[in-house]
Amino acid sequence: MNDIILCKLGEMILKGLNRRSFEQKLLNNIKKRLDNIGSFKVYCLQSTVYVEGAEGADMVAAFEALRKIFGIIKLERAAACEKDKDAIVALAKEYLKDELLQAKSFKVESKRSDKSFPMTSIELSQYVGGELAEVFPDTKVDVHDPELVVFVEIRDLAAYVHGPAVPGAGGMPLGSNGTAVTLLSGGIDSPVSTYMIARRGVRLIPVHFFSFPYTSELAKEKVLKLATELTEYCGNMTVEIVPFTHIQEEIKFNCPEEFFTLIMRRFMMRIAERIAKDNGAKAIVTGENLGQVASQTMEAMAATQAVAELPVLQPLIGMDKQDIIKLARQLGTFDTSILPYEDCCTVFTPKHPRTKPKVAEVAAAEAVLDVEALVNEAIAGIERVKVSYSGE
Ligand code: ATP
Ligand code: MG
């Protein structure tokens, strides 16, 4: 029996002339990811990526890895045979034996992308369904509400039999939409915003602002753990750890308290933009969410973003917290995010932050600082840490 995984492509099939390059990106991403697991043959035909394992390859691990690769909308494990109706029946009997023994009802659904096959889809479904019903008398054919659907696909190279598909990660292949910098704190939100932009095909450079000794070494480890957890979706990344202590102290000692957070966030933007430009990245991603905290009002965000030329992408802006948490749980970052280490944002939080600042007021409040020198110093002190998915 020829065990194979069929991955159906998502919206990239709408890309017209660019479609080939999207497919090529996806194939490269898949190959790179599966290299960790074993030896596989990967090819694309008719909007489907085929993944065949070499003898003894771990198909279960491959399937799990493929579920996290962007660009695949659904996937299924399937068995292949020659394009012959009786070969298909024989394969279905063997491959889906356990499922057919358990289900009270079933139907066969056929699809023919090879139109030279001598039966129509309906004829083939009826034939295979009839034969299976004889071999498995305890399950009856029910075309309206079956417990099990047996799928038969007649494609270019072979016929394939499989059970229900599972949803893939969706989105666009990583790297098909450029690179962005993502601000990664240790919180719940920014791992989710990072994931959401990666899902649109964007490679990411995580940037973390680190205020040692106000925030501990453990807080840094936590961020690196989050970044590592994200690599399953985002691929291997290099985290840029920016020393932020001096900037925060300068703000605390020289600027009005009500603007601490906003000035700090403006420094984050400036530094993120420098890192972006140095790495050819075209946007800055944050986990901001309208109204969640004082610095996430529209006025506060205007003050923060006024110093950035690049677009600031805020994929969580209109989400409810509980939906963000749900996504964080699905991604597997939630449990790490709630570890109790402090973030630099909470180090010098003003008692009464201004929620409706004027951009000019914030700019005036920070004018006492040597902004350029502080940014240069932070950039010069960056520590770069590579994170990769386990097994590599
Ligand atoms: P999160 O849950 O992501 O920490 P938050 O709800 O705590 O977000 P803020 O503290 O206002 O919100 O931060 C807003 C965004 O700014 C974060 O989502 C993140 O993108 C970025 N950010 C905050 N602190 C840091 C940090 N220390 N390093 C890097 N980025 C940060
Ligand atoms: Mg936070």
GROMACS .gro file of C-alpha atoms and ligand atoms in nm:
model
  424
    1MET     CA    1   0.000   0.000   0.000
    2ASN     CA    2   0.136   0.336  -0.101
    3ASP     CA    3   0.101   0.571   0.198
    4ILE     CA    4   0.094   0.938   0.101
    5ILE     CA    5  -0.011   1.278   0.235
    6LEU     CA    6  -0.215   1.507   0.010
    7CYS     CA    7  -0.201   1.877   0.097
    8LYS     CA    8  -0.458   2.100  -0.070
    9LEU     CA    9  -0.337   2.452  -0.142
   10GLY     CA   10  -0.518   2.754   0.001
   11GLU     CA   11  -0.581   3.095  -0.149
   12MET     CA   12  -0.250   3.098  -0.337
   13ILE     CA   13  -0.423   2.910  -0.617
   14LEU     CA   14  -0.592   3.245  -0.692
   15LYS     CA   15  -0.259   3.410  -0.759
   16GLY     CA   16  -0.266   3.378  -1.139
   17LEU     CA   17   0.075   3.425  -1.295
   18ASN     CA   18   0.252   3.438  -0.959
   19ARG     CA   19   0.112   3.107  -0.852
   20ARG     CA   20   0.421   2.908  -0.955
   21SER     CA   21   0.648   3.114  -0.732
   22PHE     CA   22   0.407   3.070  -0.438
   23GLU     CA   23   0.404   2.695  -0.499
   24GLN     CA   24   0.781   2.686  -0.516
   25LYS     CA   25   0.806   2.871  -0.182
   26LEU     CA   26   0.565   2.627  -0.026
   27LEU     CA   27   0.752   2.324  -0.161
   28ASN     CA   28   1.081   2.460  -0.026
   29ASN     CA   29   0.924   2.529   0.314
   30ILE     CA   30   0.780   2.179   0.329
   31LYS     CA   31   1.106   2.014   0.227
   32LYS     CA   32   1.303   2.212   0.481
   33ARG     CA   33   1.061   2.125   0.757
   34LEU     CA   34   1.046   1.753   0.672
   35ASP     CA   35   1.426   1.726   0.651
   36ASN     CA   36   1.412   1.709   1.029
   37ILE     CA   37   1.184   1.409   1.025
   38GLY     CA   38   1.319   1.182   0.752
   39SER     CA   39   1.335   1.124   0.381
   40PHE     CA   40   1.033   1.234   0.177
   41LYS     CA   41   0.949   1.296  -0.186
   42VAL     CA   42   0.756   1.623  -0.222
   43TYR     CA   43   0.596   1.745  -0.545
   44CYS     CA   44   0.308   1.960  -0.659
   45LEU     CA   45   0.046   1.874  -0.921
   46GLN     CA   46  -0.304   2.010  -0.979
   47SER     CA   47  -0.314   2.243  -0.674
   48THR     CA   48  -0.209   1.961  -0.445
   49VAL     CA   49   0.123   1.892  -0.279
   50TYR     CA   50   0.206   1.522  -0.255
   51VAL     CA   51   0.428   1.402   0.026
   52GLU     CA   52   0.552   1.045  -0.007
   53GLY     CA   53   0.762   0.891   0.266
   54ALA     CA   54   1.062   0.669   0.194
   55GLU     CA   55   1.049   0.320   0.347
   56GLY     CA   56   0.996   0.352   0.724
   57ALA     CA   57   0.947   0.731   0.720
   58ASP     CA   58   0.747   0.867   1.014
   59MET     CA   59   0.424   0.968   0.840
   60VAL     CA   60   0.253   1.064   1.166
   61ALA     CA   61   0.526   1.316   1.253
   62ALA     CA   62   0.526   1.445   0.895
   63PHE     CA   63   0.150   1.493   0.906
   64GLU     CA   64   0.171   1.688   1.232
   65ALA     CA   65   0.447   1.911   1.092
   66LEU     CA   66   0.252   1.976   0.773
   67ARG     CA   67  -0.050   2.089   0.974
   68LYS     CA   68   0.154   2.389   1.084
   69ILE     CA   69   0.283   2.497   0.746
   70PHE     CA   70   0.118   2.806   0.602
   71GLY     CA   71  -0.032   2.779   0.253
   72ILE     CA   72  -0.203   2.444   0.310
   73ILE     CA   73  -0.577   2.469   0.362
   74LYS     CA   74  -0.649   2.103   0.433
   75LEU     CA   75  -0.463   1.777   0.429
   76GLU     CA   76  -0.526   1.408   0.447
   77ARG     CA   77  -0.336   1.088   0.467
   78ALA     CA   78  -0.423   0.872   0.170
   79ALA     CA   79  -0.328   0.547   0.001
   80ALA     CA   80  -0.253   0.525  -0.370
   81CYS     CA   81  -0.325   0.259  -0.629
   82GLU     CA   82  -0.357   0.226  -1.004
   83LYS     CA   83  -0.650   0.400  -1.171
   84ASP     CA   84  -0.875   0.092  -1.188
   85LYS     CA   85  -1.215   0.056  -1.019
   86ASP     CA   86  -1.141  -0.284  -0.864
   87ALA     CA   87  -0.796  -0.179  -0.745
   88ILE     CA   88  -0.971   0.116  -0.577
   89VAL     CA   89  -1.224  -0.111  -0.405
   90ALA     CA   90  -0.951  -0.344  -0.285
   91LEU     CA   91  -0.750  -0.052  -0.149
   92ALA     CA   92  -1.049   0.108   0.027
   93LYS     CA   93  -1.133  -0.225   0.193
   94GLU     CA   94  -0.787  -0.256   0.334
   95TYR     CA   95  -0.698   0.109   0.402
   96LEU     CA   96  -1.023   0.213   0.569
   97LYS     CA   97  -1.109  -0.123   0.719
   98ASP     CA   98  -1.120  -0.007   1.082
   99GLU     CA   99  -1.328   0.300   0.999
  100LEU     CA  100  -1.573   0.095   0.788
  101LEU     CA  101  -1.611  -0.163   1.063
  102GLN     CA  102  -1.694   0.107   1.318
  103ALA     CA  103  -1.919   0.340   1.118
  104LYS     CA  104  -2.292   0.279   1.113
  105SER     CA  105  -2.327   0.446   0.778
  106PHE     CA  106  -2.101   0.567   0.500
  107LYS     CA  107  -2.091   0.708   0.152
  108VAL     CA  108  -1.830   0.728  -0.120
  109GLU     CA  109  -1.744   1.062  -0.275
  110SER     CA  110  -1.535   1.060  -0.590
  111LYS     CA  111  -1.348   1.333  -0.774
  112ARG     CA  112  -1.192   1.299  -1.115
  113SER     CA  113  -0.928   1.547  -1.215
  114ASP     CA  114  -0.817   1.296  -1.479
  115LYS     CA  115  -1.114   1.317  -1.712
  116SER     CA  116  -0.991   1.024  -1.923
  117PHE     CA  117  -1.098   0.783  -1.650
  118PRO     CA  118  -1.377   0.572  -1.807
  119MET     CA  119  -1.643   0.624  -1.534
  120THR     CA  120  -1.802   0.949  -1.414
  121SER     CA  121  -1.757   1.045  -1.049
  122ILE     CA  122  -2.111   0.935  -0.970
  123GLU     CA  123  -2.070   0.598  -1.139
  124LEU     CA  124  -1.745   0.537  -0.957
  125SER     CA  125  -1.894   0.634  -0.617
  126GLN     CA  126  -2.188   0.402  -0.675
  127TYR     CA  127  -1.964   0.116  -0.778
  128VAL     CA  128  -1.719   0.146  -0.490
  129GLY     CA  129  -2.003   0.210  -0.241
  130GLY     CA  130  -2.190  -0.101  -0.357
  131GLU     CA  131  -1.883  -0.322  -0.331
  132LEU     CA  132  -1.791  -0.193   0.015
  133ALA     CA  133  -2.148  -0.236   0.143
  134GLU     CA  134  -2.123  -0.605   0.053
  135VAL     CA  135  -1.796  -0.657   0.236
  136PHE     CA  136  -1.905  -0.456   0.544
  137PRO     CA  137  -2.268  -0.558   0.599
  138ASP     CA  138  -2.294  -0.376   0.935
  139THR     CA  139  -2.258  -0.036   0.776
  140LYS     CA  140  -2.518   0.096   0.536
  141VAL     CA  141  -2.492   0.349   0.259
  142ASP     CA  142  -2.637   0.687   0.356
  143VAL     CA  143  -2.570   0.962   0.104
  144HIS     CA  144  -2.732   1.238   0.312
  145ASP     CA  145  -2.586   1.210   0.660
  146PRO     CA  146  -2.317   0.944   0.665
  147GLU     CA  147  -2.095   0.884   0.965
  148LEU     CA  148  -1.797   0.814   0.737
  149VAL     CA  149  -1.711   0.954   0.395
  150VAL     CA  150  -1.476   0.747   0.183
  151PHE     CA  151  -1.304   0.978  -0.063
  152VAL     CA  152  -1.175   0.856  -0.396
  153GLU     CA  153  -0.967   1.086  -0.614
  154ILE     CA  154  -0.861   1.004  -0.968
  155ARG     CA  155  -0.559   1.222  -1.036
  156ASP     CA  156  -0.275   1.247  -1.287
  157LEU     CA  157  -0.046   0.980  -1.152
  158ALA     CA  158  -0.271   0.746  -0.957
  159ALA     CA  159  -0.598   0.694  -0.775
  160TYR     CA  160  -0.615   0.785  -0.406
  161VAL     CA  161  -0.840   0.669  -0.124
  162HIS     CA  162  -0.875   0.858   0.203
  163GLY     CA  163  -1.102   0.944   0.492
  164PRO     CA  164  -1.198   1.297   0.598
  165ALA     CA  165  -0.942   1.577   0.559
  166VAL     CA  166  -0.825   1.783   0.854
  167PRO     CA  167  -0.786   2.161   0.839
  168GLY     CA  168  -0.437   2.291   0.764
  169ALA     CA  169  -0.283   2.614   0.894
  170GLY     CA  170  -0.420   2.817   0.599
  171GLY     CA  171  -0.261   3.146   0.502
  172MET     CA  172   0.022   3.198   0.254
  173PRO     CA  173   0.362   3.027   0.231
  174LEU     CA  174   0.619   3.179   0.460
  175GLY     CA  175   0.843   3.416   0.268
  176SER     CA  176   0.589   3.490  -0.004
  177ASN     CA  177   0.507   3.833   0.143
  178GLY     CA  178   0.843   3.965   0.255
  179THR     CA  179   0.987   4.021   0.601
  180ALA     CA  180   0.875   4.227   0.903
  181VAL     CA  181   1.005   4.299   1.250
  182THR     CA  182   0.776   4.179   1.530
  183LEU     CA  183   0.785   4.323   1.881
  184LEU     CA  184   0.782   4.023   2.110
  185SER     CA  185   0.721   4.084   2.480
  186GLY     CA  186   0.663   3.800   2.723
  187GLY     CA  187   0.287   3.858   2.721
  188ILE     CA  188  -0.006   3.673   2.574
  189ASP     CA  189  -0.069   3.904   2.281
  190SER     CA  190   0.253   3.946   2.088
  191PRO     CA  191   0.313   3.574   2.016
  192VAL     CA  192  -0.037   3.571   1.866
  193SER     CA  193   0.021   3.883   1.657
  194THR     CA  194   0.349   3.733   1.537
  195TYR     CA  195   0.169   3.416   1.432
  196MET     CA  196  -0.104   3.609   1.252
  197ILE     CA  197   0.137   3.805   1.036
  198ALA     CA  198   0.350   3.495   0.967
  199ARG     CA  199   0.031   3.331   0.847
  200ARG     CA  200   0.009   3.595   0.576
  201GLY     CA  201   0.339   3.468   0.439
  202VAL     CA  202   0.569   3.712   0.618
  203ARG     CA  203   0.904   3.606   0.763
  204LEU     CA  204   0.964   3.763   1.102
  205ILE     CA  205   1.247   3.906   1.303
  206PRO     CA  206   1.144   3.912   1.670
  207VAL     CA  207   1.271   4.208   1.871
  208HIS     CA  208   1.264   4.207   2.250
  209PHE     CA  209   1.343   4.502   2.474
  210PHE     CA  210   1.521   4.385   2.781
  211SER     CA  211   1.570   4.592   3.098
  212PHE     CA  212   1.818   4.404   3.306
  213PRO     CA  213   1.830   4.406   3.611
  214TYR     CA  214   1.475   4.548   3.637
  215THR     CA  215   1.364   4.246   3.442
  216SER     CA  216   1.541   3.922   3.516
  217GLU     CA  217   1.734   3.675   3.305
  218LEU     CA  218   1.427   3.451   3.343
  219ALA     CA  219   1.214   3.708   3.160
  220LYS     CA  220   1.455   3.688   2.867
  221GLU     CA  221   1.451   3.306   2.874
  222LYS     CA  222   1.073   3.322   2.864
  223VAL     CA  223   1.075   3.533   2.548
  224LEU     CA  224   1.324   3.299   2.383
  225LYS     CA  225   1.101   3.007   2.478
  226LEU     CA  226   0.803   3.180   2.319
  227ALA     CA  227   1.003   3.250   2.004
  228THR     CA  228   1.112   2.886   1.993
  229GLU     CA  229   0.752   2.774   2.030
  230LEU     CA  230   0.658   2.997   1.737
  231THR     CA  231   0.918   2.842   1.505
  232GLU     CA  232   0.685   2.553   1.431
  233TYR     CA  233   0.481   2.808   1.238
  234CYS     CA  234   0.729   3.087   1.168
  235GLY     CA  235   1.033   2.876   1.080
  236ASN     CA  236   1.377   2.942   1.227
  237MET     CA  237   1.427   3.299   1.347
  238THR     CA  238   1.690   3.523   1.502
  239VAL     CA  239   1.567   3.711   1.807
  240GLU     CA  240   1.716   4.057   1.857
  241ILE     CA  241   1.747   4.135   2.227
  242VAL     CA  242   1.781   4.508   2.273
  243PRO     CA  243   1.928   4.647   2.597
  244PHE     CA  244   1.666   4.895   2.716
  245THR     CA  245   1.771   4.980   3.071
  246HIS     CA  246   1.960   5.299   2.997
  247ILE     CA  247   1.678   5.439   2.785
  248GLN     CA  248   1.421   5.365   3.055
  249GLU     CA  249   1.634   5.526   3.324
  250GLU     CA  250   1.692   5.834   3.112
  251ILE     CA  251   1.316   5.865   3.060
  252LYS     CA  252   1.245   5.813   3.429
  253PHE     CA  253   1.494   6.074   3.545
  254ASN     CA  254   1.426   6.339   3.282
  255CYS     CA  255   1.068   6.320   3.153
  256PRO     CA  256   0.725   6.383   3.306
  257GLU     CA  257   0.585   6.068   3.460
  258GLU     CA  258   0.255   6.080   3.274
  259PHE     CA  259   0.443   6.027   2.946
  260PHE     CA  260   0.685   5.751   3.057
  261THR     CA  261   0.514   5.470   2.872
  262LEU     CA  262   0.453   5.667   2.556
  263ILE     CA  263   0.810   5.789   2.529
  264MET     CA  264   0.933   5.439   2.596
  265ARG     CA  265   0.711   5.305   2.320
  266ARG     CA  266   0.840   5.569   2.079
  267PHE     CA  267   1.192   5.445   2.148
  268MET     CA  268   1.076   5.090   2.079
  269MET     CA  269   0.941   5.202   1.743
  270ARG     CA  270   1.255   5.388   1.645
  271ILE     CA  271   1.479   5.095   1.734
  272ALA     CA  272   1.247   4.845   1.565
  273GLU     CA  273   1.252   5.057   1.252
  274ARG     CA  274   1.632   5.070   1.249
  275ILE     CA  275   1.647   4.691   1.284
  276ALA     CA  276   1.388   4.658   1.008
  277LYS     CA  277   1.581   4.880   0.770
  278ASP     CA  278   1.910   4.701   0.846
  279ASN     CA  279   1.745   4.369   0.756
  280GLY     CA  280   1.529   4.467   0.459
  281ALA     CA  281   1.209   4.429   0.665
  282LYS     CA  282   0.914   4.637   0.550
  283ALA     CA  283   0.684   4.668   0.852
  284ILE     CA  284   0.668   4.658   1.233
  285VAL     CA  285   0.425   4.416   1.399
  286THR     CA  286   0.286   4.472   1.749
  287GLY     CA  287   0.028   4.299   1.968
  288GLU     CA  288  -0.167   4.615   2.044
  289ASN     CA  289  -0.537   4.585   2.103
  290LEU     CA  290  -0.767   4.885   2.105
  291GLY     CA  291  -0.858   5.001   2.454
  292GLN     CA  292  -0.676   4.725   2.641
  293VAL     CA  293  -0.439   4.953   2.834
  294ALA     CA  294  -0.367   5.325   2.859
  295SER     CA  295  -0.114   5.318   2.575
  296GLN     CA  296  -0.363   5.152   2.343
  297THR     CA  297  -0.603   5.437   2.285
  298MET     CA  298  -0.610   5.587   1.938
  299GLU     CA  299  -0.439   5.903   2.063
  300ALA     CA  300  -0.165   5.707   2.238
  301MET     CA  301  -0.105   5.494   1.930
  302ALA     CA  302  -0.082   5.808   1.718
  303ALA     CA  303   0.191   5.937   1.949
  304THR     CA  304   0.376   5.606   1.932
  305GLN     CA  305   0.352   5.559   1.559
  306ALA     CA  306   0.440   5.920   1.473
  307VAL     CA  307   0.808   5.829   1.491
  308ALA     CA  308   0.784   5.532   1.252
  309GLU     CA  309   0.789   5.558   0.874
  310LEU     CA  310   0.720   5.191   0.817
  311PRO     CA  311   0.364   5.063   0.851
  312VAL     CA  312   0.281   4.934   1.198
  313LEU     CA  313   0.076   4.615   1.165
  314GLN     CA  314  -0.151   4.539   1.460
  315PRO     CA  315  -0.334   4.220   1.373
  316LEU     CA  316  -0.507   4.195   1.713
  317ILE     CA  317  -0.641   4.549   1.712
  318GLY     CA  318  -1.010   4.458   1.695
  319MET     CA  319  -1.010   4.124   1.873
  320ASP     CA  320  -1.159   4.039   2.210
  321LYS     CA  321  -0.913   3.927   2.475
  322GLN     CA  322  -1.082   3.590   2.511
  323ASP     CA  323  -1.039   3.520   2.140
  324ILE     CA  324  -0.671   3.613   2.163
  325ILE     CA  325  -0.635   3.375   2.457
  326LYS     CA  326  -0.807   3.099   2.262
  327LEU     CA  327  -0.561   3.142   1.978
  328ALA     CA  328  -0.267   3.152   2.219
  329ARG     CA  329  -0.382   2.819   2.363
  330GLN     CA  330  -0.415   2.666   2.018
  331LEU     CA  331  -0.065   2.782   1.927
  332GLY     CA  332   0.075   2.644   2.249
  333THR     CA  333   0.222   2.975   2.368
  334PHE     CA  334  -0.034   3.054   2.639
  335ASP     CA  335   0.122   2.849   2.920
  336THR     CA  336   0.459   3.013   2.862
  337SER     CA  337   0.305   3.361   2.837
  338ILE     CA  338   0.144   3.338   3.179
  339LEU     CA  339   0.469   3.255   3.357
  340PRO     CA  340   0.500   3.534   3.613
  341TYR     CA  341   0.812   3.723   3.498
  342GLU     CA  342   0.778   4.097   3.464
  343ASP     CA  343   0.806   4.288   3.137
  344CYS     CA  344   0.998   4.610   3.085
  345CYS     CA  345   0.667   4.793   3.030
  346THR     CA  346   0.570   4.735   3.390
  347VAL     CA  347   0.899   4.857   3.534
  348PHE     CA  348   0.829   5.229   3.538
  349THR     CA  349   0.455   5.241   3.488
  350PRO     CA  350   0.317   5.588   3.558
  351LYS     CA  351   0.046   5.612   3.823
  352HIS     CA  352  -0.164   5.836   3.600
  353PRO     CA  353  -0.070   5.780   3.235
  354ARG     CA  354  -0.214   6.022   2.981
  355THR     CA  355  -0.462   5.828   2.772
  356LYS     CA  356  -0.532   6.111   2.526
  357PRO     CA  357  -0.193   6.268   2.464
  358LYS     CA  358  -0.119   6.514   2.188
  359VAL     CA  359   0.168   6.400   1.968
  360ALA     CA  360   0.344   6.737   2.005
  361GLU     CA  361   0.327   6.722   2.386
  362VAL     CA  362   0.495   6.383   2.393
  363ALA     CA  363   0.757   6.499   2.145
  364ALA     CA  364   0.825   6.806   2.361
  365ALA     CA  365   0.847   6.593   2.674
  366GLU     CA  366   1.118   6.372   2.523
  367ALA     CA  367   1.310   6.660   2.363
  368VAL     CA  368   1.541   6.680   2.667
  369LEU     CA  369   1.685   6.339   2.573
  370ASP     CA  370   1.957   6.271   2.318
  371VAL     CA  371   1.732   6.039   2.125
  372GLU     CA  372   1.975   5.959   1.846
  373ALA     CA  373   2.260   5.869   2.080
  374LEU     CA  374   2.036   5.649   2.297
  375VAL     CA  375   1.903   5.465   1.993
  376ASN     CA  376   2.256   5.412   1.859
  377GLU     CA  377   2.374   5.282   2.194
  378ALA     CA  378   2.085   5.034   2.215
  379ILE     CA  379   2.143   4.912   1.860
  380ALA     CA  380   2.513   4.863   1.929
  381GLY     CA  381   2.431   4.650   2.232
  382ILE     CA  382   2.194   4.408   2.061
  383GLU     CA  383   2.234   4.040   2.140
  384ARG     CA  384   2.120   3.802   1.865
  385VAL     CA  385   1.990   3.456   1.952
  386LYS     CA  386   1.891   3.196   1.692
  387VAL     CA  387   1.585   2.988   1.767
  388SER     CA  388   1.489   2.679   1.570
  389TYR     CA  389   1.236   2.401   1.595
  390SER     CA  390   1.330   2.104   1.802
  391GLY     CA  391   1.529   1.836   1.629
  392GLU     CA  392   1.743   2.075   1.438
  393ATP     P1  393   0.161   4.158   2.520
  393ATP     O1  394   0.059   4.067   2.577
  393ATP     O2  395   0.204   4.122   2.383
  393ATP     O3  396   0.276   4.178   2.616
  393ATP     P2  397   0.034   4.390   2.622
  393ATP     O4  398  -0.111   4.368   2.627
  393ATP     O5  399   0.115   4.369   2.745
  393ATP     O6  400   0.092   4.300   2.504
  393ATP     P3  401   0.165   4.650   2.585
  393ATP     O7  402   0.248   4.633   2.705
  393ATP     O8  403   0.097   4.780   2.564
  393ATP     O9  404   0.053   4.539   2.567
  393ATP    O10  405   0.253   4.623   2.458
  393ATP     C1  406   0.196   4.637   2.333
  393ATP     C2  407   0.288   4.570   2.235
  393ATP    O11  408   0.418   4.627   2.239
  393ATP     C3  409   0.312   4.424   2.265
  393ATP    O12  410   0.210   4.341   2.216
  393ATP     C4  411   0.442   4.400   2.195
  393ATP    O13  412   0.423   4.385   2.055
  393ATP     C5  413   0.516   4.530   2.221
  393ATP     N1  414   0.599   4.519   2.344
  393ATP     C6  415   0.568   4.551   2.470
  393ATP     N2  416   0.672   4.527   2.553
  393ATP     C7  417   0.772   4.479   2.478
  393ATP     C8  418   0.906   4.432   2.503
  393ATP     N3  419   0.959   4.430   2.625
  393ATP     N4  420   0.978   4.387   2.399
  393ATP     C9  421   0.927   4.386   2.276
  393ATP     N5  422   0.804   4.427   2.246
  393ATP    C10  423   0.726   4.473   2.345
  394MG      MG  424   0.294   4.286   2.790
   0.00000   0.00000   0.00000
